[in-house]
Tab-separated table of C-alpha atoms and ligand atoms in Angstrom:
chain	number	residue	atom	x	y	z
A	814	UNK	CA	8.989	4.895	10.256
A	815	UNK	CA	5.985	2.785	9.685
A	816	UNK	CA	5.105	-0.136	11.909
A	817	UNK	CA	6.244	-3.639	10.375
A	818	UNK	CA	3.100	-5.536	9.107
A	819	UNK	CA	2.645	-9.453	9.454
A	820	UNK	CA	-0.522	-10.525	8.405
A	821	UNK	CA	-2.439	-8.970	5.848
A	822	UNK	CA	-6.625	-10.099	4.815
A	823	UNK	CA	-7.522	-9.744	1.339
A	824	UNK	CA	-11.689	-9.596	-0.340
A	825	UNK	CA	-13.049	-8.675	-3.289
A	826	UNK	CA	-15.824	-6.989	-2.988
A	827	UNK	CA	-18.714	-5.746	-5.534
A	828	UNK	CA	-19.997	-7.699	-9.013
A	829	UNK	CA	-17.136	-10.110	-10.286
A	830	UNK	CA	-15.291	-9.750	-13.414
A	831	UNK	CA	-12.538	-11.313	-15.013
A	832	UNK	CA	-9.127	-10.712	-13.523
A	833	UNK	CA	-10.210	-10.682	-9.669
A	834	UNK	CA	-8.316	-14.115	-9.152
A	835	UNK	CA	-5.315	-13.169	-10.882
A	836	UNK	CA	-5.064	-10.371	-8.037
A	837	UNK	CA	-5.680	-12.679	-5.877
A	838	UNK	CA	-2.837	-14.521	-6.861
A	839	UNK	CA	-0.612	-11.950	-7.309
A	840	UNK	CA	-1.330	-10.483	-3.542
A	841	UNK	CA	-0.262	-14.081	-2.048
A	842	UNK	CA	2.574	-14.800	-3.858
A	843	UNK	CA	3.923	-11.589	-3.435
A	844	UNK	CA	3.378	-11.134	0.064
A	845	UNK	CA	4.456	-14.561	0.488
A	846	UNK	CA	7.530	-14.743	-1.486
A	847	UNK	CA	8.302	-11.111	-1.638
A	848	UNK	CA	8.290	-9.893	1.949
A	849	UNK	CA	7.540	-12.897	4.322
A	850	UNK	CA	3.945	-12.031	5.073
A	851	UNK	CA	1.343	-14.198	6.220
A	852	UNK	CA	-2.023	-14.023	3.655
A	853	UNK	CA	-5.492	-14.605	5.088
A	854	UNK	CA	-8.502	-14.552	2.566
A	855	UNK	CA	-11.980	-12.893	3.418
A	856	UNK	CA	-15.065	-14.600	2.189
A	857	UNK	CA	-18.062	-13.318	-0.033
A	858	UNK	CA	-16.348	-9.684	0.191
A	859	UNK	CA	-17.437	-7.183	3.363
A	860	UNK	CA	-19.740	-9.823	4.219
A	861	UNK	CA	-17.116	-12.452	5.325
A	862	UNK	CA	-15.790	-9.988	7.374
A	863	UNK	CA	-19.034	-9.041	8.991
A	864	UNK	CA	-19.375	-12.953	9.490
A	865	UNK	CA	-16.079	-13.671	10.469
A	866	UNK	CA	-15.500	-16.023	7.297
A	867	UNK	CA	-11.831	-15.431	7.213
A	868	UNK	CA	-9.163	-18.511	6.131
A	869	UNK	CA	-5.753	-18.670	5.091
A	870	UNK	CA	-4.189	-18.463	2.190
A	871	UNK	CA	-0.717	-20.468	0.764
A	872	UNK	CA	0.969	-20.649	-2.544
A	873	UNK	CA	-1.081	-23.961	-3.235
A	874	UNK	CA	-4.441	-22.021	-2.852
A	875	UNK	CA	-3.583	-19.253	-5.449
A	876	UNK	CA	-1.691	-21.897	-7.721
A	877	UNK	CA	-3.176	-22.532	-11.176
A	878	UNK	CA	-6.387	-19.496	-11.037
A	879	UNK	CA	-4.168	-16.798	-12.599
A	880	UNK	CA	-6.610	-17.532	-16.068
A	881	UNK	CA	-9.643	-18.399	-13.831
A	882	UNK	CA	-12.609	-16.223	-14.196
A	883	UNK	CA	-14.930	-15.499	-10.677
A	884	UNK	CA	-13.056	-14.992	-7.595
A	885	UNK	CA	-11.842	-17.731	-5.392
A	886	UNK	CA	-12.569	-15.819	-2.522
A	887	UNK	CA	-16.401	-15.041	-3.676
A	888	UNK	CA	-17.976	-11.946	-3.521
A	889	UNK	CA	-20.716	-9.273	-2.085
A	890	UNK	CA	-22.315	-6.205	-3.748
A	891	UNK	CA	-25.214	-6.062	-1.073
A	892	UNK	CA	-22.812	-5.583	2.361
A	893	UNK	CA	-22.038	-2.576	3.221
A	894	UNK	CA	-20.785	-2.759	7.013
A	895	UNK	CA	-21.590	0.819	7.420
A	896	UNK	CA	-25.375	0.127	6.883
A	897	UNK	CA	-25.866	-3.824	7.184
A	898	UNK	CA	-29.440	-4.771	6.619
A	899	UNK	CA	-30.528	-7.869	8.442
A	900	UNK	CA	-34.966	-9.049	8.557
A	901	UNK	CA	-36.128	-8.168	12.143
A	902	UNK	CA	-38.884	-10.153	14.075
A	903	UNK	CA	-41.520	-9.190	12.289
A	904	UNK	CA	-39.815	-9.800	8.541
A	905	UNK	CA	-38.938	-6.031	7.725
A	906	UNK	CA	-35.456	-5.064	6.490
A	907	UNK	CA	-33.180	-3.198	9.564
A	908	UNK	CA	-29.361	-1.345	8.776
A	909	UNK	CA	-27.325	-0.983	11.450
A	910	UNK	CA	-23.813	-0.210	11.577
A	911	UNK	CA	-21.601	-3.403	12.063
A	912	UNK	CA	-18.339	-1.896	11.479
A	913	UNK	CA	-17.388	-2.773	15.093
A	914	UNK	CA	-18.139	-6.312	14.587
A	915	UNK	CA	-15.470	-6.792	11.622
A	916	UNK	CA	-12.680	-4.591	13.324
A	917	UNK	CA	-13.633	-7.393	16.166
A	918	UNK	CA	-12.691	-10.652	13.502
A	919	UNK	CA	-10.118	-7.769	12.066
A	920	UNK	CA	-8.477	-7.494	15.672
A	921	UNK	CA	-9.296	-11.506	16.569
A	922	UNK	CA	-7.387	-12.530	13.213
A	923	UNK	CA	-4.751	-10.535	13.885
A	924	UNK	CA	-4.552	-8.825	10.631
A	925	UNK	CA	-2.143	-5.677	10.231
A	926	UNK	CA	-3.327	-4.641	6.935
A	927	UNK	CA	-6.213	-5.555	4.316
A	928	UNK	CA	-6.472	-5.699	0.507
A	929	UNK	CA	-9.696	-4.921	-0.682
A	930	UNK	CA	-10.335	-5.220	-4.529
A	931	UNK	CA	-13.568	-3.791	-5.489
A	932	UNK	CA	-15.280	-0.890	-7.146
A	933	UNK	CA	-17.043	2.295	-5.898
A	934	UNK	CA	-19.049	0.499	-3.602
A	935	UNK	CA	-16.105	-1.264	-1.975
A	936	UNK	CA	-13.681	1.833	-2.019
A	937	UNK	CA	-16.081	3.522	-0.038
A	938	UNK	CA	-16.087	0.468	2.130
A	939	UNK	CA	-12.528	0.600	2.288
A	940	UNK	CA	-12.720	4.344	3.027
A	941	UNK	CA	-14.900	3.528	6.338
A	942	UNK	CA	-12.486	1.639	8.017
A	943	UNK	CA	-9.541	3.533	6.708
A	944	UNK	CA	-11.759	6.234	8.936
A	945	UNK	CA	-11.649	3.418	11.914
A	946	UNK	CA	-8.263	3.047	11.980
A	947	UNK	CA	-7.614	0.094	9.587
A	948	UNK	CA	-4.795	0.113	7.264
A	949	UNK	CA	-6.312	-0.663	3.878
A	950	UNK	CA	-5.308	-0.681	0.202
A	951	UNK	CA	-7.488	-0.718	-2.845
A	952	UNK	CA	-7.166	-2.405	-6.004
A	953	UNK	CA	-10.138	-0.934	-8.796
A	954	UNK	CA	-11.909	-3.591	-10.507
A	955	UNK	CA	-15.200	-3.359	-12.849
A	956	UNK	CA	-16.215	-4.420	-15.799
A	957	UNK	CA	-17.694	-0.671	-16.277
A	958	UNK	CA	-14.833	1.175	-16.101
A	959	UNK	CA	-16.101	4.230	-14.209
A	960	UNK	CA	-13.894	4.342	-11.387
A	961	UNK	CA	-12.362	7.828	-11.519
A	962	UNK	CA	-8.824	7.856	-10.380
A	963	UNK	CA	-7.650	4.638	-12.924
A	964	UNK	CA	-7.171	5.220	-16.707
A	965	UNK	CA	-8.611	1.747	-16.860
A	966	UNK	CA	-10.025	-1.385	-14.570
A	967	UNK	CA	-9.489	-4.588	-14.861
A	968	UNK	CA	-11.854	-6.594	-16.512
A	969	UNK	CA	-13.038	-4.068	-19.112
A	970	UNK	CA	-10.985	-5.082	-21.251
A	971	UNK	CA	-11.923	-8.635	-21.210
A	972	UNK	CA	-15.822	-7.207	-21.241
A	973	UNK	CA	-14.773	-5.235	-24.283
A	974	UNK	CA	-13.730	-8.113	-26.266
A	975	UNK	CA	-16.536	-10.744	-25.189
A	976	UNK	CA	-18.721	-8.006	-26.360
A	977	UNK	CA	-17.211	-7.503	-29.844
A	978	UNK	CA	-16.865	-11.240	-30.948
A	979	UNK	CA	-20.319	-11.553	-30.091
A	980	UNK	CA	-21.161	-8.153	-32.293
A	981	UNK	CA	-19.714	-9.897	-34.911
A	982	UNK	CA	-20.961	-12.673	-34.590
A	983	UNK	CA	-24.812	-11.292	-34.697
A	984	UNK	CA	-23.493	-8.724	-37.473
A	985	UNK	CA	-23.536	-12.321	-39.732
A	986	UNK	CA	-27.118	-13.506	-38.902
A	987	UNK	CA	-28.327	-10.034	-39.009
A	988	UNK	CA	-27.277	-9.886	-42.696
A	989	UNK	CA	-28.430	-12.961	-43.196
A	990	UNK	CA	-31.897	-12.291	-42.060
A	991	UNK	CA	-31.934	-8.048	-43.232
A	992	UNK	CA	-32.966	-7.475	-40.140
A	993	UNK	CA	-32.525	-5.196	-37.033
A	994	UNK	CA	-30.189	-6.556	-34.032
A	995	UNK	CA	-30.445	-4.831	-30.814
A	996	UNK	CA	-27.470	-5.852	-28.203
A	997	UNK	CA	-27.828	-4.762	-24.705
A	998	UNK	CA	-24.536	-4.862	-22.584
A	999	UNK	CA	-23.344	-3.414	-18.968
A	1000	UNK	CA	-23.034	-0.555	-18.263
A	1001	UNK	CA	-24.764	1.142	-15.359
A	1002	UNK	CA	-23.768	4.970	-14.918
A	1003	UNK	CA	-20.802	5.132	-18.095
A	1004	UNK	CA	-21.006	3.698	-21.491
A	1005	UNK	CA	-17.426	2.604	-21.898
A	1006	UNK	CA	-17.875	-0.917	-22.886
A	1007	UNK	CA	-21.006	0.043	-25.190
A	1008	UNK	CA	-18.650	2.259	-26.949
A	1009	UNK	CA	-15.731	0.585	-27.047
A	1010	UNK	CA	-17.221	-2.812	-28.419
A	1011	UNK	CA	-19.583	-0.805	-30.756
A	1012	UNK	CA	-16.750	1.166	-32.151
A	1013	UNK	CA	-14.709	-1.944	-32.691
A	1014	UNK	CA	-17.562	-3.994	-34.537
A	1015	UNK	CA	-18.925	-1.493	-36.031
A	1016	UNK	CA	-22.224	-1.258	-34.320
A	1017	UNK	CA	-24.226	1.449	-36.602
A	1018	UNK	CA	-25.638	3.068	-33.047
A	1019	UNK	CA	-24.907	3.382	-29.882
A	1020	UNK	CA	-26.708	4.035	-26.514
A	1021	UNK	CA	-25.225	5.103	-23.699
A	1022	UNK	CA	-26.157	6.497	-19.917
A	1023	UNK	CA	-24.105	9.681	-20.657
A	1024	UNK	CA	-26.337	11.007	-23.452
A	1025	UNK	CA	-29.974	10.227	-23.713
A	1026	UNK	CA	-31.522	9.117	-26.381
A	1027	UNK	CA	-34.508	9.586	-28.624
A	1028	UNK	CA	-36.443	6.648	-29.841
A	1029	UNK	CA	-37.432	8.683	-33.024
A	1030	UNK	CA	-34.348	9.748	-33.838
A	1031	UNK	CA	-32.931	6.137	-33.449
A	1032	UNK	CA	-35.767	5.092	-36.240
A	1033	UNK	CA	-35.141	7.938	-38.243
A	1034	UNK	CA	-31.099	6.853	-38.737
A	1035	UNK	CA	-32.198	2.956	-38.998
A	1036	UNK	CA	-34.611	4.045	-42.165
A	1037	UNK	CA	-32.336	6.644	-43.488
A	1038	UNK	CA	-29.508	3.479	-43.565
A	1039	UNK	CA	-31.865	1.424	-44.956
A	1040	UNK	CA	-32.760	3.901	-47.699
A	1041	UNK	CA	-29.284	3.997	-48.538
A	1042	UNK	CA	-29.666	0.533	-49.309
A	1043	UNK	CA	-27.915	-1.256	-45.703
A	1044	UNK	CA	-29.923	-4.486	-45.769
A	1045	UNK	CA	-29.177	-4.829	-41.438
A	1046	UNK	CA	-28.424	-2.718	-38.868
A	1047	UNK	CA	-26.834	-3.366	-35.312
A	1048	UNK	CA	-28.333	-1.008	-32.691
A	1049	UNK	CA	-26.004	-1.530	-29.008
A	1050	UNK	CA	-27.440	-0.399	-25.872
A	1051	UNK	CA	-25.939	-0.033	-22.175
A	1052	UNK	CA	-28.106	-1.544	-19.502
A	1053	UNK	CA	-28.346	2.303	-18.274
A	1054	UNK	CA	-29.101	4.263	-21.596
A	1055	UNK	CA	-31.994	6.163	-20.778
A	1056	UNK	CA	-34.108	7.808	-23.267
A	1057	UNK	CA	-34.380	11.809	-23.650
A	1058	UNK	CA	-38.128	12.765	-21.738
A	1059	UNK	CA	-40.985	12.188	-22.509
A	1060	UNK	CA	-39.675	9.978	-25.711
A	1061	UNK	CA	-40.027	6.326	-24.598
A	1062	UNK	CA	-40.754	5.004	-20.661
A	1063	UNK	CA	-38.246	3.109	-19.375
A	1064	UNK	CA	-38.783	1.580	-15.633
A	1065	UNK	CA	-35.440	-0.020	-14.187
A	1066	UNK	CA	-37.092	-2.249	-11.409
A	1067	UNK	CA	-36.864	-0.777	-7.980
A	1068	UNK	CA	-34.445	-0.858	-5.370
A	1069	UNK	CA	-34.058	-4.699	-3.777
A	1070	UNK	CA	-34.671	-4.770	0.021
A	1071	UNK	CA	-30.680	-4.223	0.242
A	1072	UNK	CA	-31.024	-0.737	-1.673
A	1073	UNK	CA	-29.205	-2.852	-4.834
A	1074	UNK	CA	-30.960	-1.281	-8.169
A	1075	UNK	CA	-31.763	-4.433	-11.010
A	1076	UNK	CA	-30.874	-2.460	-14.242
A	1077	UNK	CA	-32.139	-4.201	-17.383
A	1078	UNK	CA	-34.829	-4.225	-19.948
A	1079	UNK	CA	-34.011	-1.536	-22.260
A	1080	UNK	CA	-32.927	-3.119	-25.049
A	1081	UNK	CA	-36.443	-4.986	-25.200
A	1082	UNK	CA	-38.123	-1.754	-25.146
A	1083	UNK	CA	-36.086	0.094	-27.938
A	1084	UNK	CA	-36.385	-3.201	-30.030
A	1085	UNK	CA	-40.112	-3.464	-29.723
A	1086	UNK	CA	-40.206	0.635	-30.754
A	1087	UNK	CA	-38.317	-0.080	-33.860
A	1088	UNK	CA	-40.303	-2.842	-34.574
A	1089	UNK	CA	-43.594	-1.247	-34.279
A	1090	UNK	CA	-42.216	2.141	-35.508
A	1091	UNK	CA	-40.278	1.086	-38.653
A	1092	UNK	CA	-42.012	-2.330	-39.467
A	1093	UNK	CA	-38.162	-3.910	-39.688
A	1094	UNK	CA	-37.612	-7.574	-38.433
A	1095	UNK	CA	-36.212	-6.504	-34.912
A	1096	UNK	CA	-34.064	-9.280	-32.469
A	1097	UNK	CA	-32.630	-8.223	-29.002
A	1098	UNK	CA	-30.239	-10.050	-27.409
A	1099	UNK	CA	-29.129	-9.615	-23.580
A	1100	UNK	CA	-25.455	-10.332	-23.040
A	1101	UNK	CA	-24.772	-8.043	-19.042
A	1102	UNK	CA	-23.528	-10.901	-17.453
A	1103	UNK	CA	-21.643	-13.168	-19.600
A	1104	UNK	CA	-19.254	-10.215	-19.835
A	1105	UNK	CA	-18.595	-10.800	-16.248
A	1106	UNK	CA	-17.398	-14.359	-16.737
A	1107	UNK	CA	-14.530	-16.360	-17.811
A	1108	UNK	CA	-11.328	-16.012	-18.261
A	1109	UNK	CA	-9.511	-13.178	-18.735
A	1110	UNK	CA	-7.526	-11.433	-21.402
A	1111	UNK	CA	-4.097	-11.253	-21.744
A	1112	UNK	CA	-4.128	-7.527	-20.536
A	1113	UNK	CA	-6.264	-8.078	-17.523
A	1114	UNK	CA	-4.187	-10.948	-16.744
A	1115	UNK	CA	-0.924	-8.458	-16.444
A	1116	UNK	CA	-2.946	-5.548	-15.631
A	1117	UNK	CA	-4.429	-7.245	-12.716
A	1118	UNK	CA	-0.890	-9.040	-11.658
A	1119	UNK	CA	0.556	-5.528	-11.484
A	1120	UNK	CA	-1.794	-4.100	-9.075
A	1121	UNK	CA	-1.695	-6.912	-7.182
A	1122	UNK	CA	2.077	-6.567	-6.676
A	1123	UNK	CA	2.061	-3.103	-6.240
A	1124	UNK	CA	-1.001	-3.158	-3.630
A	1125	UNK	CA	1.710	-5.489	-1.562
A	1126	UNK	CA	4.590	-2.712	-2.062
A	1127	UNK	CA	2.308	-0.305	-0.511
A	1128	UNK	CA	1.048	-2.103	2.131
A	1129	UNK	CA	4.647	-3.428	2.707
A	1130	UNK	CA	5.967	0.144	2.766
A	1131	UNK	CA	3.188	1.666	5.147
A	1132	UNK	CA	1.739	3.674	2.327
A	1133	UNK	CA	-1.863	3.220	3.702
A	1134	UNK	CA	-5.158	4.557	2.484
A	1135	UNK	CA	-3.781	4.363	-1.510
A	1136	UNK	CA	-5.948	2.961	-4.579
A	1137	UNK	CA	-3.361	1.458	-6.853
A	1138	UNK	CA	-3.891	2.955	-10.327
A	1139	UNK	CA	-3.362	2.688	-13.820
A	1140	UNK	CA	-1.574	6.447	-15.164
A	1141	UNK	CA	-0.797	6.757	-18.236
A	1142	UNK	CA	0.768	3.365	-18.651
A	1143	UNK	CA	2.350	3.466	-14.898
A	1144	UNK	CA	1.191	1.871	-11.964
A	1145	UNK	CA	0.682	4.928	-9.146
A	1146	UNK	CA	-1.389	4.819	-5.979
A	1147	UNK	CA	-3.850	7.715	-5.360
A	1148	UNK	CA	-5.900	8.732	-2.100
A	1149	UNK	CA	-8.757	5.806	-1.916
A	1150	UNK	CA	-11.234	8.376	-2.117
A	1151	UNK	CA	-10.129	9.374	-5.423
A	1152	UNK	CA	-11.676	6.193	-6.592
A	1153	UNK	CA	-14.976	7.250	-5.569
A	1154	UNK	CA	-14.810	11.013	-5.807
A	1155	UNK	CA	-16.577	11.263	-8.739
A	1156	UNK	CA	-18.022	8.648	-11.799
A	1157	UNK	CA	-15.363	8.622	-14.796
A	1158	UNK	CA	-18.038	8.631	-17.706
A	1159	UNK	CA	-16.890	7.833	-21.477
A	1160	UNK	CA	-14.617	10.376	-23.271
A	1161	UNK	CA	-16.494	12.437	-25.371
A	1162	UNK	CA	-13.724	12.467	-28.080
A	1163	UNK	CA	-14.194	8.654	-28.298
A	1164	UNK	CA	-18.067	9.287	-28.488
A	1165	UNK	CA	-17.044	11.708	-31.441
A	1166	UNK	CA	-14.957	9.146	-32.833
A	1167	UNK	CA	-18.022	6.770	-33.109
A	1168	UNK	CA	-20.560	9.204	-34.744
A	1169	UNK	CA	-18.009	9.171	-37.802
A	1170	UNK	CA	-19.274	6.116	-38.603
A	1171	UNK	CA	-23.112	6.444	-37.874
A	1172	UNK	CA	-24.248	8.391	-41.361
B	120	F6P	O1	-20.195	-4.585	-11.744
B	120	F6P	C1	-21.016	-3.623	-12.271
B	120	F6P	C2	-22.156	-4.283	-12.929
B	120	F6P	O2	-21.653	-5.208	-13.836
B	120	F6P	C3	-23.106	-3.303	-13.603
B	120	F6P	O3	-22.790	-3.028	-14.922
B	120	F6P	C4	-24.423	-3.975	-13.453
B	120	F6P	O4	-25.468	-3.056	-13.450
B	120	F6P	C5	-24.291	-4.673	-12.155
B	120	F6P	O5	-22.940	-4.998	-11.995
B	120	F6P	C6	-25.151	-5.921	-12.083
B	120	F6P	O6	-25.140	-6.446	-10.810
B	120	F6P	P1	-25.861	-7.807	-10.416
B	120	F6P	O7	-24.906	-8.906	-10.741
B	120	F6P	O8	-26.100	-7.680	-8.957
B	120	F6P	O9	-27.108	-7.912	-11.228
């Protein structure tokens, strides 16, 4: 028979999307109302915990962010407790493991259980102290989608459509103008929302980590639509897509002081090569983060309310060290390293699906 829990800390952890407070939300009231559980919230993700930047949380606090894009809480994708890097003396970056220090404020807060909503960064976070002792459930968010163990994330979908009204809206001022429209979005290891928003508006290619491309053979399909007598084109490009070798140079900034990778800058260079290499009028534009914000669709809204619920039935039931999941339309809890086992990268039926369209 498990051991009763009382108190239970919740974070979310990793880049923000929409969704996060509606978890949030969900979590408090549930615990709350459901099962008679105290609720404390953890600031700026692992961080807060590392800090000891831990507060309560009532019905009033969650009350009115279920549509509210961000997290209430705030978040981290640059603590891992595992390896925190702090400046030393002499201004140089040192990791050390603080895990000790947050099962401290874990122990000092008096928290029986913890929430932690995140992707593969914060799973693995969550898998450290599941290692440590700490009962911990995950919830999978990212905008990316390529947390394997979840048929979907929240927040993609709300990525997915920010991305495709603003496809079509650029579709109209690229006819207007007959002229070449290069959209870069997120996408850092998968192409899921690349795909999914170029297939839905569209897009005449798409670029995507998962297959590299060649800058030639991009041209080569922009002239041969043009020839056909296609007065635009709309080119969409994950932050990640990385050309085949030798074809193009790409340089994705270098690792930040925190070991955090800056992706970004791709779509200017394929732009400027189909400029210079086909002579057509060529205009990028950078969405990445606005498909973070804001509030969130209707499925991430219920989506997100479901794990949040069912992260409380686990916890509530002693059914530790589970990712809540989306299977095939059910809500299921696998082993929290399943989240992290391995990167879910696009289907290559959908990929299929969108080269029906490319001519
Ligand atoms: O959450 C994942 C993600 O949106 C990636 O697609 C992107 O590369 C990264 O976050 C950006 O992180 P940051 O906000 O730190 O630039």
């Amino acid at each position: 028979m498990a051991q009763a829990i009382r108190r239970i800390g919740v974070l979310t952890g990793g880049g923000d999307c929409a969704g996060l407070n509606a978890v949030i939300r969900a979590v408090t009231k549930s615990a709350i109302f459901q099962h008679g559980l105290e609720v404390y919230g953890i600031e700026d993700g692992f961080l807060g915990l590392v800090q000891n930047r831990i507060r309560p949380l009532g019905p009033d606090d969650v009350s009115g962010i279920l549509t509210q894009g961000g997290t209430i809480l705030g978040s981290s994708n640059k603590c891992d407790p595992s390896q925190y890097a702090t400046r030393n003396r002499d201004g140089k970056i040192e990791k050390r493991d603080v895990t000790n220090r947050c099962l401290d404020h874990i122990d000092h807060h008096r928290l029986d259980a913890l929430v932690v909503i995140g992707g593969d960064g914060t799973m693995s976070g969550a898998a450290n102290f599941v290692h440590h002792g700490i009962n911990c459930v995950g919830v999978p968010k990212t905008i990316d989608n390529d947390l394997y163990g979840t048929d979907v994330t929240f927040g993609f979908a709300t990525a997915c459509h920010v991305a495709t009204s603003a496809l079509d809206r650029i579709r109209t001022t690229a006819a207007s103008h007959h002229r070449a429209m290069v959209v870069e979005l997120m996408g850092r290891n998968a192409g899921w929302i690349a795909l999914h928003s170029g297939i839905a508006s569209g897009a005449d290619i798409i670029l995507i980590p998962e297959i590299p491309f060649d800058i030639e053979e991009v041209c080569e399909r922009l002239q041969h639509r043009h020839r056909r007598g296609a007065g635009f084109s709309i080119v969409v490009v994950a932050e990640g897509a990385r050309p085949s070798d030798g074809s193009l140079s790409v340089s994705s900034g270098d690792a930040d002081e925190f070991g955090h990778v800056q992706l970004g800058g791709v779509g200017n260079l394929v732009t400027a090569e189909i400029e210079q290499r086909t002579g057509y009028e060529t205009r990028v534009t950078i969405l990445c983060h606005v498909l973070r914000g804001g509030t969130p669709t209707a499925f991430d809204r219920v989506l997100a309310t479901r794990f949040g619920i069912e992260a409380i039935d686990a916890a509530h039931e002693g059914d530790f060290a589970k990712m809540v999941a989306l299977s095939g339309g059910e809500i299921v809890r696998v082993p929290i390293e399943d989240g992290v086992s391995e990167l879910k990268t696009v289907d290559p039926g959908l990929f299929d699906v969108a080269g029906v369209f490319f001519g």
